PDB file of N, CA and C in Angstrom:
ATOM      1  N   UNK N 145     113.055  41.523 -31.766  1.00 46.00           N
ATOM      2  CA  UNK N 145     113.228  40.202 -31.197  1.00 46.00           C
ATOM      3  C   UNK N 145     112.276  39.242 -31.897  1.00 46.00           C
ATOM      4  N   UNK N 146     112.539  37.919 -32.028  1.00 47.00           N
ATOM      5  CA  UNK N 146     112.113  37.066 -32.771  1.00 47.00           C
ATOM      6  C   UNK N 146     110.919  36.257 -31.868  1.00 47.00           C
ATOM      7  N   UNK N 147     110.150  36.000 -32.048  1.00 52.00           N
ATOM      8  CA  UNK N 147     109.373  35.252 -30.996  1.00 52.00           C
ATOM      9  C   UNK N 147     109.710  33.865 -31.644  1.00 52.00           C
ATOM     10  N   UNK N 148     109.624  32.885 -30.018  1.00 51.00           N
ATOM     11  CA  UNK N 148     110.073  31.177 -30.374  1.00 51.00           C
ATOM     12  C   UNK N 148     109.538  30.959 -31.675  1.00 51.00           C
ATOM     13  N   UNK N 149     108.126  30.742 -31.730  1.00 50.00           N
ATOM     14  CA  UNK N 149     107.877  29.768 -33.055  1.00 50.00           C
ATOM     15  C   UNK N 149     108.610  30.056 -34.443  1.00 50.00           C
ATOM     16  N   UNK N 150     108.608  31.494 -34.080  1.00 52.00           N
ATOM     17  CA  UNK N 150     109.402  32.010 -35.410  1.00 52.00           C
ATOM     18  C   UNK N 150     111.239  31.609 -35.841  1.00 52.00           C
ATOM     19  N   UNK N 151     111.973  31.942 -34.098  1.00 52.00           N
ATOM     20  CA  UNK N 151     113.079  31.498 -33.963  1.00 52.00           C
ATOM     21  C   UNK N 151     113.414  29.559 -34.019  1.00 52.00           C
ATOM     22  N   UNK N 152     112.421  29.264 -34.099  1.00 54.00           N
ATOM     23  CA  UNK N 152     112.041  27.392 -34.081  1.00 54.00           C
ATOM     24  C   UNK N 152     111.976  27.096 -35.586  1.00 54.00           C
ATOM     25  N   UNK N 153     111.416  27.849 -35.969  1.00 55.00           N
ATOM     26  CA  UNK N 153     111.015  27.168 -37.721  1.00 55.00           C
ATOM     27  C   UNK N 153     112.344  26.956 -38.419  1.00 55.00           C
ATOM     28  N   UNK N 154     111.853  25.705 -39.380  1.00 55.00           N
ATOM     29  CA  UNK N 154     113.148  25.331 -40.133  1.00 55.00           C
ATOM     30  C   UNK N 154     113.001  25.775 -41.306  1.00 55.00           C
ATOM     31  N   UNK N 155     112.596  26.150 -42.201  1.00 58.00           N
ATOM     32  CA  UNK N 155     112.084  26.566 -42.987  1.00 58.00           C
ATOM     33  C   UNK N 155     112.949  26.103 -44.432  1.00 58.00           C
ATOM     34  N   UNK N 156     112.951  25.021 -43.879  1.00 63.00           N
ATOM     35  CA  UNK N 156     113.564  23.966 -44.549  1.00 63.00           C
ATOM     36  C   UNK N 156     115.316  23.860 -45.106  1.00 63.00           C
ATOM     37  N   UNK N 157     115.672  24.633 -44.099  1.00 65.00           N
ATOM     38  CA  UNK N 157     117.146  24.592 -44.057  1.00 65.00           C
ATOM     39  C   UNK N 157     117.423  23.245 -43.134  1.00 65.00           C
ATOM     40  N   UNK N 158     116.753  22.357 -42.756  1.00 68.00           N
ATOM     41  CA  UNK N 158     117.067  20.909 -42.220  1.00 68.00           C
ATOM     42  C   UNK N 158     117.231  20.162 -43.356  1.00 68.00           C
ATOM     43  N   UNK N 159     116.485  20.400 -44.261  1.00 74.00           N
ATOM     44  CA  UNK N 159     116.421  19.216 -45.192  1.00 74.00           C
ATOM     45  C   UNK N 159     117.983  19.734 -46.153  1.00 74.00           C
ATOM     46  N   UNK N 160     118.028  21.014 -45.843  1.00 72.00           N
ATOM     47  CA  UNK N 160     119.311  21.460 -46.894  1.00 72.00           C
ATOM     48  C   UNK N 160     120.433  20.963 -45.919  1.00 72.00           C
ATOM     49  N   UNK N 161     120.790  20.587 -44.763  1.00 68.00           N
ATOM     50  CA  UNK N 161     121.591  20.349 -43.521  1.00 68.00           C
ATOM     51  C   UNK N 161     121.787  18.626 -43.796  1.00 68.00           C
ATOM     52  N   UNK N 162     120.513  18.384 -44.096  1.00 75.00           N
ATOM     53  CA  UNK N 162     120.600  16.723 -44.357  1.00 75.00           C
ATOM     54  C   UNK N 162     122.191  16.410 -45.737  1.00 75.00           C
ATOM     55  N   UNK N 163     121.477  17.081 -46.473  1.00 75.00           N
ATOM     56  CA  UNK N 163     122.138  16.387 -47.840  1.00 75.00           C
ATOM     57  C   UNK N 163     123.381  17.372 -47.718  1.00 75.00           C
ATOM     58  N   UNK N 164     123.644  18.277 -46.953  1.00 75.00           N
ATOM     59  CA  UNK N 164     125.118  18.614 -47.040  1.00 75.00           C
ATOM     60  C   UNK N 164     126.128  17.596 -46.146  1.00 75.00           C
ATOM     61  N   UNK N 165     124.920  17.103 -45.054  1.00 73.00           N
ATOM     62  CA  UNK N 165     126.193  15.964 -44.167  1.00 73.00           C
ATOM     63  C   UNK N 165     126.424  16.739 -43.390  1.00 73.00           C
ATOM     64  N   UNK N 166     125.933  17.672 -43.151  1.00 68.00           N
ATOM     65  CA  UNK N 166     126.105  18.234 -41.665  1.00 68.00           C
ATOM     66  C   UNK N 166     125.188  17.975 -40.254  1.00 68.00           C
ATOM     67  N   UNK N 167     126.247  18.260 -39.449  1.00 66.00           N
ATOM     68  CA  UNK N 167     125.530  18.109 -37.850  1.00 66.00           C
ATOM     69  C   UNK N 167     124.667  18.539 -37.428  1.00 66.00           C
ATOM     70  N   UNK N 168     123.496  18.032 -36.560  1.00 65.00           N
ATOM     71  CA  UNK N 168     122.387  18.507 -36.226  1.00 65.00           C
ATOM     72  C   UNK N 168     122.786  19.130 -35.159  1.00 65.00           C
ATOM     73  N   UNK N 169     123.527  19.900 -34.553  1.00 62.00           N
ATOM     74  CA  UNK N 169     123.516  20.557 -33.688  1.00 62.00           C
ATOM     75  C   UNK N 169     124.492  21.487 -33.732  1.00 62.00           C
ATOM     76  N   UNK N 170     124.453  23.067 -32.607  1.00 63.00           N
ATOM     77  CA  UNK N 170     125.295  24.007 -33.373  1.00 63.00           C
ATOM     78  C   UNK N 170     126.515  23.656 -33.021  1.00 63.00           C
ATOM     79  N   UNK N 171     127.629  24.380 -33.549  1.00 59.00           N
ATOM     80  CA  UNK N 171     128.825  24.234 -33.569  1.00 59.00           C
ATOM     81  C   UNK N 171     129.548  24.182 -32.193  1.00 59.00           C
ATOM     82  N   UNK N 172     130.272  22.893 -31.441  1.00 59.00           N
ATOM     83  CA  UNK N 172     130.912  23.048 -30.125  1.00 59.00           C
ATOM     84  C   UNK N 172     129.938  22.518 -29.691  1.00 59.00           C
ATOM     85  N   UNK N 173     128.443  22.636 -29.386  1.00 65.00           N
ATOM     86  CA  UNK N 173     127.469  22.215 -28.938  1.00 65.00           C
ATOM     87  C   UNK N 173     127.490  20.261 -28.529  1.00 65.00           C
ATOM     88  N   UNK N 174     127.886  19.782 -27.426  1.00 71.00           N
ATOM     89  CA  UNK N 174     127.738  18.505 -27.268  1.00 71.00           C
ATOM     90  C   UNK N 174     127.112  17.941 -27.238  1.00 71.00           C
ATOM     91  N   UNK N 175     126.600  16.040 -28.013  1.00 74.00           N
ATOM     92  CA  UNK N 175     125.705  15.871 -27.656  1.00 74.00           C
ATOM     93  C   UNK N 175     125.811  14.217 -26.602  1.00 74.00           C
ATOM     94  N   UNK N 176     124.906  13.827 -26.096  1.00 76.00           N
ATOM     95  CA  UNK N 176     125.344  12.606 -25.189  1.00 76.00           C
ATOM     96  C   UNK N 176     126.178  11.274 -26.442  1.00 76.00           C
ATOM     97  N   UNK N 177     125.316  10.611 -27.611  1.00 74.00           N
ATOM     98  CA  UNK N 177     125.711  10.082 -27.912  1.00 74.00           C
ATOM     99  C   UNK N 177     127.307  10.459 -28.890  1.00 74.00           C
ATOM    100  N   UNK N 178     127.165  11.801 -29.062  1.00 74.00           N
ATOM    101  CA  UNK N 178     128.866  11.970 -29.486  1.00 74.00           C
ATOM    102  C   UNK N 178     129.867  11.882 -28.607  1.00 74.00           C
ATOM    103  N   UNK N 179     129.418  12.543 -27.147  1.00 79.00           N
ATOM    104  CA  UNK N 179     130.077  12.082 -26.162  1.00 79.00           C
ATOM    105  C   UNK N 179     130.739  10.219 -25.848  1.00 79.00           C
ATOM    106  N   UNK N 180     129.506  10.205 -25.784  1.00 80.00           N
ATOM    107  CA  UNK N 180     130.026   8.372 -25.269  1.00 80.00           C
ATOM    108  C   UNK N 180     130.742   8.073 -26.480  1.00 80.00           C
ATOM    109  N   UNK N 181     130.800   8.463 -27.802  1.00 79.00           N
ATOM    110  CA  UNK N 181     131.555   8.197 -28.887  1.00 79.00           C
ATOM    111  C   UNK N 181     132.861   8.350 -29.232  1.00 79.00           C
ATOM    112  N   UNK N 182     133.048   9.460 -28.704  1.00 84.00           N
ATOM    113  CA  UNK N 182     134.436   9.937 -28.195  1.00 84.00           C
ATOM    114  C   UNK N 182     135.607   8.811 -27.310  1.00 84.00           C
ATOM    115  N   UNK N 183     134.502   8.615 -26.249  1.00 86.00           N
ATOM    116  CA  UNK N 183     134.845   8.248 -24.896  1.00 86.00           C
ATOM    117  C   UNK N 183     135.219   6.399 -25.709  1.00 86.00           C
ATOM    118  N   UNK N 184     134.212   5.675 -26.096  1.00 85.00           N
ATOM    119  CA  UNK N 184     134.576   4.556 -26.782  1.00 85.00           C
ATOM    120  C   UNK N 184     135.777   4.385 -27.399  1.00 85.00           C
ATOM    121  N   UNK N 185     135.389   5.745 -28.258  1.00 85.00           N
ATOM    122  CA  UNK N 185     136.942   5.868 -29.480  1.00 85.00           C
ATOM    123  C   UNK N 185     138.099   5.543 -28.653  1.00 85.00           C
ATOM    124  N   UNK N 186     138.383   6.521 -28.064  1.00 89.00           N
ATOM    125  CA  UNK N 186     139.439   6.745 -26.753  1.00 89.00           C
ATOM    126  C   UNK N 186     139.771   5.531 -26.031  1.00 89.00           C
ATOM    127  N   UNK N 187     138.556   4.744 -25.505  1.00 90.00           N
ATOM    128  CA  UNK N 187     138.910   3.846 -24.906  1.00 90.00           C
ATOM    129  C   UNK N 187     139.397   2.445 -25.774  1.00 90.00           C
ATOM    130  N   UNK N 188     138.947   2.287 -26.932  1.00 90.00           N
ATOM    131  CA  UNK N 188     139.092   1.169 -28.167  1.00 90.00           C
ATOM    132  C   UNK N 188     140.701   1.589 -28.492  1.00 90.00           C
ATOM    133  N   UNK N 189     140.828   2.965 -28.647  1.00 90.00           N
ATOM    134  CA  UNK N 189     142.808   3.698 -29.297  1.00 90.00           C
ATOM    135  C   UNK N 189     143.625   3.313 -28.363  1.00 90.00           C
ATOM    136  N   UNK N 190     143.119   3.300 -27.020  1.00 93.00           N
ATOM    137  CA  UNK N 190     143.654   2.701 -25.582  1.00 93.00           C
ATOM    138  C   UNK N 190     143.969   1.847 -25.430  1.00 93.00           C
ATOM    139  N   UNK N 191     143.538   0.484 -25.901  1.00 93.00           N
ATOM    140  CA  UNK N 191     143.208  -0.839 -25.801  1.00 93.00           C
ATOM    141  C   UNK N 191     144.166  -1.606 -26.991  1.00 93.00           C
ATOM    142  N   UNK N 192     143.895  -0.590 -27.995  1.00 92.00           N
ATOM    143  CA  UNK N 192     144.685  -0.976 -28.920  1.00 92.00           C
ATOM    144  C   UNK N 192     146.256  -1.054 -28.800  1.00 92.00           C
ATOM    145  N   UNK N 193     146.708   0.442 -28.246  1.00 95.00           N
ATOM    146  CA  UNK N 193     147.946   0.966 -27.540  1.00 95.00           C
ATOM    147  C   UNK N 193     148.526  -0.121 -26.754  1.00 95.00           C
ATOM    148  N   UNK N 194     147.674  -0.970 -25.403  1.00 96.00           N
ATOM    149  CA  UNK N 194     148.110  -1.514 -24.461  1.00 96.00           C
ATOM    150  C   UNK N 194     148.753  -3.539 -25.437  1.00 96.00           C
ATOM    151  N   UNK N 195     147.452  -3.858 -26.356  1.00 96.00           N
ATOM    152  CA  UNK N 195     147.778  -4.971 -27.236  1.00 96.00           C
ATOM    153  C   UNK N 195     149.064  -4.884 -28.219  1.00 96.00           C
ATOM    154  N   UNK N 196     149.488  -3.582 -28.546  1.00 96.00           N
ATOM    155  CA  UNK N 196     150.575  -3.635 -29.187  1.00 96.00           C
ATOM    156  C   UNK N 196     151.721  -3.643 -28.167  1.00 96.00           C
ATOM    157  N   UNK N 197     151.794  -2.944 -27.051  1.00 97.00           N
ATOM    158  CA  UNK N 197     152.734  -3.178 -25.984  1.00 97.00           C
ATOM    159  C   UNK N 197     152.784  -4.364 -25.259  1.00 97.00           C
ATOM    160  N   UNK N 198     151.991  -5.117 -25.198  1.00 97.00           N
ATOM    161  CA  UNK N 198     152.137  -6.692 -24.425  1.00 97.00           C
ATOM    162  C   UNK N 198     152.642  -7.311 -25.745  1.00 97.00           C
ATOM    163  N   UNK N 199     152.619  -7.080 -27.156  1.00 97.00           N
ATOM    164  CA  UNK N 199     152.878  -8.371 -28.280  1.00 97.00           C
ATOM    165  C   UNK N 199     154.139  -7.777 -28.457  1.00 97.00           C
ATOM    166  N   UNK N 200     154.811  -6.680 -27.929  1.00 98.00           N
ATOM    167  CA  UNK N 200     155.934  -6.252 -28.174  1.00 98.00           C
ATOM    168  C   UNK N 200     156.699  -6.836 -27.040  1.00 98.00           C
ATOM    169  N   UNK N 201     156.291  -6.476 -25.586  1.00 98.00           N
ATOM    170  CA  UNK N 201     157.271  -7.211 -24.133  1.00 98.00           C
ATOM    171  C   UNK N 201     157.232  -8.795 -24.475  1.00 98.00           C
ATOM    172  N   UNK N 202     155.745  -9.548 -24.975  1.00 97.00           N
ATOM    173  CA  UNK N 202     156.298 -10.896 -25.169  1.00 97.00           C
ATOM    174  C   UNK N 202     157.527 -11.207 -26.673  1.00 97.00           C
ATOM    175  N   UNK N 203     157.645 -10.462 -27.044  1.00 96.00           N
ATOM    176  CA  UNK N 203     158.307 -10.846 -28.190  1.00 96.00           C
ATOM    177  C   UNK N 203     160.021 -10.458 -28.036  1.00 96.00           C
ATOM    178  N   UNK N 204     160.035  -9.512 -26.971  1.00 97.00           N
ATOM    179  CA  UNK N 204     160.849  -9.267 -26.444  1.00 97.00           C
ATOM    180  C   UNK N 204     161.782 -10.415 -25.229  1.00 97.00           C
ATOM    181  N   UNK N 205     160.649 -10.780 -24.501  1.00 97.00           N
ATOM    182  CA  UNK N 205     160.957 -12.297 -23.230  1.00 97.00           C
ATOM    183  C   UNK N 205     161.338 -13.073 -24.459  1.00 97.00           C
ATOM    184  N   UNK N 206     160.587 -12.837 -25.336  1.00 96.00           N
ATOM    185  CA  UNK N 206     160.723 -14.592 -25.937  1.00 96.00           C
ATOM    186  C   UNK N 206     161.717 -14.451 -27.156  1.00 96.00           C
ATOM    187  N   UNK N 207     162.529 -12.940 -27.171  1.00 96.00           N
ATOM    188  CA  UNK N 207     163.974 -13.078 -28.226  1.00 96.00           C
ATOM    189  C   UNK N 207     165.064 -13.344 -26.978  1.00 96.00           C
ATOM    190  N   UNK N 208     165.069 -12.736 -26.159  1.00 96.00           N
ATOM    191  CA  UNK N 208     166.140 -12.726 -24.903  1.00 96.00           C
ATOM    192  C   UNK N 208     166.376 -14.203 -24.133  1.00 96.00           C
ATOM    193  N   UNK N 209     165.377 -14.983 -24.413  1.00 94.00           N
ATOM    194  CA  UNK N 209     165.175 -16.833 -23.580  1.00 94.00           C
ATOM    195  C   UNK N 209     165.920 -17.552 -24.008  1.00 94.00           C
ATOM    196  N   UNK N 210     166.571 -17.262 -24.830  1.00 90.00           N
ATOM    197  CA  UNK N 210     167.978 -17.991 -25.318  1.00 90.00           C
ATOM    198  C   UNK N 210     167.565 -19.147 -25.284  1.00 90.00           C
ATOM    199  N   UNK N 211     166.856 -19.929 -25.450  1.00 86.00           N
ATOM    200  CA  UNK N 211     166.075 -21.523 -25.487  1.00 86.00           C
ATOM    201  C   UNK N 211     165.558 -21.570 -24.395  1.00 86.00           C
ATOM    202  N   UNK N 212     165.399 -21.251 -22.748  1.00 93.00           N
ATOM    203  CA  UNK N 212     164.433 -20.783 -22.283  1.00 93.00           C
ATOM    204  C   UNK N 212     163.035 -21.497 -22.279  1.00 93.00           C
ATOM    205  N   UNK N 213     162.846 -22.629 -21.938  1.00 95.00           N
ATOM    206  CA  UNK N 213     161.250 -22.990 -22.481  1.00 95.00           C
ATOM    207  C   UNK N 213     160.430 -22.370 -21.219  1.00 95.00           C
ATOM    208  N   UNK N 214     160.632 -22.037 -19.902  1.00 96.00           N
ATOM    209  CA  UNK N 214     159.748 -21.224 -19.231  1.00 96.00           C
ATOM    210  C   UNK N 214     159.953 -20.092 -19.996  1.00 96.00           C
ATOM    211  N   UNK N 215     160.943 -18.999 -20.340  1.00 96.00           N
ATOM    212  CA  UNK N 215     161.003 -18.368 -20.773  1.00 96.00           C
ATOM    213  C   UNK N 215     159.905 -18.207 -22.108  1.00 96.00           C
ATOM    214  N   UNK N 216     160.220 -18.793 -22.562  1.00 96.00           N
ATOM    215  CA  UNK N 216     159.313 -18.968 -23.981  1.00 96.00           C
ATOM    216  C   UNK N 216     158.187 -18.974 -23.714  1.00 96.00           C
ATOM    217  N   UNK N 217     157.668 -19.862 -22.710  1.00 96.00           N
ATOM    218  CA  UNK N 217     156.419 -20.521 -22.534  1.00 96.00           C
ATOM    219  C   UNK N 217     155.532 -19.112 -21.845  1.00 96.00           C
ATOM    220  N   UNK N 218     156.802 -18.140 -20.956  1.00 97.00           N
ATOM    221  CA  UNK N 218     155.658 -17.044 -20.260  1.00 97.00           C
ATOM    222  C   UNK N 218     155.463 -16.008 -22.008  1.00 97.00           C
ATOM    223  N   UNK N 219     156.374 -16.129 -22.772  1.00 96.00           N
ATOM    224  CA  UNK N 219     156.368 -15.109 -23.741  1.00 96.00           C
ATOM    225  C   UNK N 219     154.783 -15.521 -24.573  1.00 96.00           C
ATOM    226  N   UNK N 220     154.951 -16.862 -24.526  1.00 97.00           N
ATOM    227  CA  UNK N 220     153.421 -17.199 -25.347  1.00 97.00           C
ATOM    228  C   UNK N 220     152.102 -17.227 -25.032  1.00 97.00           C
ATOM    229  N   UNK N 221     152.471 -17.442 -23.028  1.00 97.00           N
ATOM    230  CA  UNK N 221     151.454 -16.745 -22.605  1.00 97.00           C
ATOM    231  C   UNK N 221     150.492 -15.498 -22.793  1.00 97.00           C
ATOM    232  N   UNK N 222     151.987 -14.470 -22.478  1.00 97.00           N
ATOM    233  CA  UNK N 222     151.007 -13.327 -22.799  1.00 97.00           C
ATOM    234  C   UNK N 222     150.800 -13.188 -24.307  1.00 97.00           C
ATOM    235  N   UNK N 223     151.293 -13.422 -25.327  1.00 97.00           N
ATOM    236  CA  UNK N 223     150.926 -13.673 -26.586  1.00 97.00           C
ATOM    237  C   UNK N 223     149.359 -14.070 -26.622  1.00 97.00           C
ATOM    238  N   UNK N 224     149.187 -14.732 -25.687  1.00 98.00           N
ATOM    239  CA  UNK N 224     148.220 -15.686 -25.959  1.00 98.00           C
ATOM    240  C   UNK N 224     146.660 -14.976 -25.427  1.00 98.00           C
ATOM    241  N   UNK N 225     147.077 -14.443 -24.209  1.00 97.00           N
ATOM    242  CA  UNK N 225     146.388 -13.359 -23.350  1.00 97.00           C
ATOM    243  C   UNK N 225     146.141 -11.871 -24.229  1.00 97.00           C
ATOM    244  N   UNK N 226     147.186 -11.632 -24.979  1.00 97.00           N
ATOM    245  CA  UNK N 226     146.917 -10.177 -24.894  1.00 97.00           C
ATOM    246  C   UNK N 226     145.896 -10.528 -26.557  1.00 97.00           C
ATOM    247  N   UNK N 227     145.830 -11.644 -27.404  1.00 97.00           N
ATOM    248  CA  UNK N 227     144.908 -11.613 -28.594  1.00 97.00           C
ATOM    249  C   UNK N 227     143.673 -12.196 -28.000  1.00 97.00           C
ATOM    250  N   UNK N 228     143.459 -13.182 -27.306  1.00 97.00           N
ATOM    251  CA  UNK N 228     142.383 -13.114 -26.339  1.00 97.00           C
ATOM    252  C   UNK N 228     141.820 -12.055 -25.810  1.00 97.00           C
ATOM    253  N   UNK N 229     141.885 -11.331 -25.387  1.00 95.00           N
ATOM    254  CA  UNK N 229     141.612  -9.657 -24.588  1.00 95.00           C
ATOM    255  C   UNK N 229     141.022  -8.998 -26.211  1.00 95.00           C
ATOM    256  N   UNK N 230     142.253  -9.016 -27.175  1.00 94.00           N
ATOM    257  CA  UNK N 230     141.839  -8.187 -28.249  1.00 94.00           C
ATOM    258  C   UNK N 230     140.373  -8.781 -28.955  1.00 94.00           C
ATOM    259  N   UNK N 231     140.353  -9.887 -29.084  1.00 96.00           N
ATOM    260  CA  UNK N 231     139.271 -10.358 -29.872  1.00 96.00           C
ATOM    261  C   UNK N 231     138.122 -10.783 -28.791  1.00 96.00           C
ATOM    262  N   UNK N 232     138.303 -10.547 -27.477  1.00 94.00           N
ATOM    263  CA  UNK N 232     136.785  -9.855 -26.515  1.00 94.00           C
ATOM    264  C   UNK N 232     136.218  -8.749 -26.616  1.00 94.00           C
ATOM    265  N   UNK N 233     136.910  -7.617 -26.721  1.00 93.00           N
ATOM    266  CA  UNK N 233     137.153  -6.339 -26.947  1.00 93.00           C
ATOM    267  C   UNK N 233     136.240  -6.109 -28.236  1.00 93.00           C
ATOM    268  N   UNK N 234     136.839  -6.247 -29.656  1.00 92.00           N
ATOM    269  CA  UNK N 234     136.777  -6.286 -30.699  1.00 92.00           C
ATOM    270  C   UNK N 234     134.671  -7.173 -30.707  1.00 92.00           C
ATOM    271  N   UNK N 235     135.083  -8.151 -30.453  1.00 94.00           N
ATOM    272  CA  UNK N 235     133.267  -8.746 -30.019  1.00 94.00           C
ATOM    273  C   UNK N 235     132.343  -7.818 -29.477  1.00 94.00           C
ATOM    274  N   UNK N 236     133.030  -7.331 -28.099  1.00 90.00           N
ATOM    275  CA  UNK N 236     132.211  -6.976 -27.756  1.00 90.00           C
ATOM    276  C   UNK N 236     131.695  -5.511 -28.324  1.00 90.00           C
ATOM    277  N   UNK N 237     132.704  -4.894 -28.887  1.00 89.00           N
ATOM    278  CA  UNK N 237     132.207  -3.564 -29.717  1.00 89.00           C
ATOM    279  C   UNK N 237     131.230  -3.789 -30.570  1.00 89.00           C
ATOM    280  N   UNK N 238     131.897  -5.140 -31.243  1.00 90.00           N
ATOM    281  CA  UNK N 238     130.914  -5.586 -32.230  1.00 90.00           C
ATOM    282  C   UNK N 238     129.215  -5.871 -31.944  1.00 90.00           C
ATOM    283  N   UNK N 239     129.326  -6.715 -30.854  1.00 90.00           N
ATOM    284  CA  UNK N 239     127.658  -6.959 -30.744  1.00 90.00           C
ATOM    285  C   UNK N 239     126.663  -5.890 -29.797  1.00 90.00           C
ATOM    286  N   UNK N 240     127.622  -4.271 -29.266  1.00 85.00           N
ATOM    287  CA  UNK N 240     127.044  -3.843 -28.616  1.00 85.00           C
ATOM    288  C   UNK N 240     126.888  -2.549 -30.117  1.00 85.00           C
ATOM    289  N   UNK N 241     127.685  -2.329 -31.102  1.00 84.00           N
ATOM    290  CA  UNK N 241     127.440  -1.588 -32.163  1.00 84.00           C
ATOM    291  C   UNK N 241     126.263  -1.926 -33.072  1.00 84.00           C
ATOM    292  N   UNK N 242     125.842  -3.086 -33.065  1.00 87.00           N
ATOM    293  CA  UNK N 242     124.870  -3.903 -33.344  1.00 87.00           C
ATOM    294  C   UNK N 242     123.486  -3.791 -32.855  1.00 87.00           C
ATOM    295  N   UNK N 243     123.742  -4.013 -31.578  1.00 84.00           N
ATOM    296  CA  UNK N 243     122.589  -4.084 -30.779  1.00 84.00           C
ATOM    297  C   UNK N 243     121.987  -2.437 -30.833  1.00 84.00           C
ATOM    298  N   UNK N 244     122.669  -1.546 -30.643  1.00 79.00           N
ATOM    299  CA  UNK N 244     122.536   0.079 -30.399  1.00 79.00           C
ATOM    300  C   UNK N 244     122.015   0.515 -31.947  1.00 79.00           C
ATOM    301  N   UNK N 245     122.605  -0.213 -32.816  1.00 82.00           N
ATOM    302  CA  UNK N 245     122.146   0.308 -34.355  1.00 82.00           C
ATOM    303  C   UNK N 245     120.765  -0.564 -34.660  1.00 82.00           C
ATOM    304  N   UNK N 246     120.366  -1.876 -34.007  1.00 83.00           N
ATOM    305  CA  UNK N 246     119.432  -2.187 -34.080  1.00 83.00           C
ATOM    306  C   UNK N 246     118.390  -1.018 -33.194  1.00 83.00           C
ATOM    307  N   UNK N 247     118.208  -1.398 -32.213  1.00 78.00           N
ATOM    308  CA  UNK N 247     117.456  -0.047 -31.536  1.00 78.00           C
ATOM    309  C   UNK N 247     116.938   1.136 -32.293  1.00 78.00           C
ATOM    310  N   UNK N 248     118.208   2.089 -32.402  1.00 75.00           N
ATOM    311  CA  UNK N 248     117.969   3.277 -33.030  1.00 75.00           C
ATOM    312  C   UNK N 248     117.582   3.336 -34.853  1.00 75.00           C
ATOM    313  N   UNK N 249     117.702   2.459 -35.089  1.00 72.00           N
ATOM    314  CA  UNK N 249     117.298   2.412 -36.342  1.00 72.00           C
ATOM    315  C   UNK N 249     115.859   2.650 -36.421  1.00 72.00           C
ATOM    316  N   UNK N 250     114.997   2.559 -37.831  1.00 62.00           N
ATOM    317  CA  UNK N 250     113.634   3.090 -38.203  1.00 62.00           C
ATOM    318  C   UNK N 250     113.247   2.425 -38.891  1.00 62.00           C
TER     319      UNK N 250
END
């Protein structure tokens, strides 16, 4: 049996781990920030999913309105709503990817 300090040492297979681009942790092994990374991903692929389905139903109201100007007018609504939403979204990834890479940085 190995005693800790011995089973602890890197013996410089970290620095060989660095420059291959591999993960600091073992295989399957989760860690919090890959987690929430996941979970972002997921929720950003989500978001994305729901903006292509509202620019598709308005484009849809607004081929069927046959001149229609309420018609039209709700189609541009959500047009109008669902790139609004996208470019809050899109911000806010942005200045919280920012803020988190400021932090953790060195």
């Amino acid at each position: 049996m190995a005693t800790p300090a011995i089973a602890a040492g890197d013996y410089g297979l970290g620095k060989a781990r660095e420059q291959a681009g591999l993960p600091d942790t073992v295989a399957g092994e989760r860690t919090i920030p890959g987690v929430v990374g996941k979970v972002v991903a997921a929720g950003l692929s989500l978001l994305g999913i729901v903006f292509f389905l509202l620019i598709l139903y308005a484009g849809f109201i607004w081929m069927k309105a046959r001149g229609s100007t309420e018609e039209v007018d709700k189609a541009k609504d959500i047009i109008e709503g669902a790139v609004i939403g996208l470019v809050l979204v899109t911000a806010a990834y942005a200045i919280a990817n920012f803020v988190f890479t400021s932090l953790t940085s060195k």
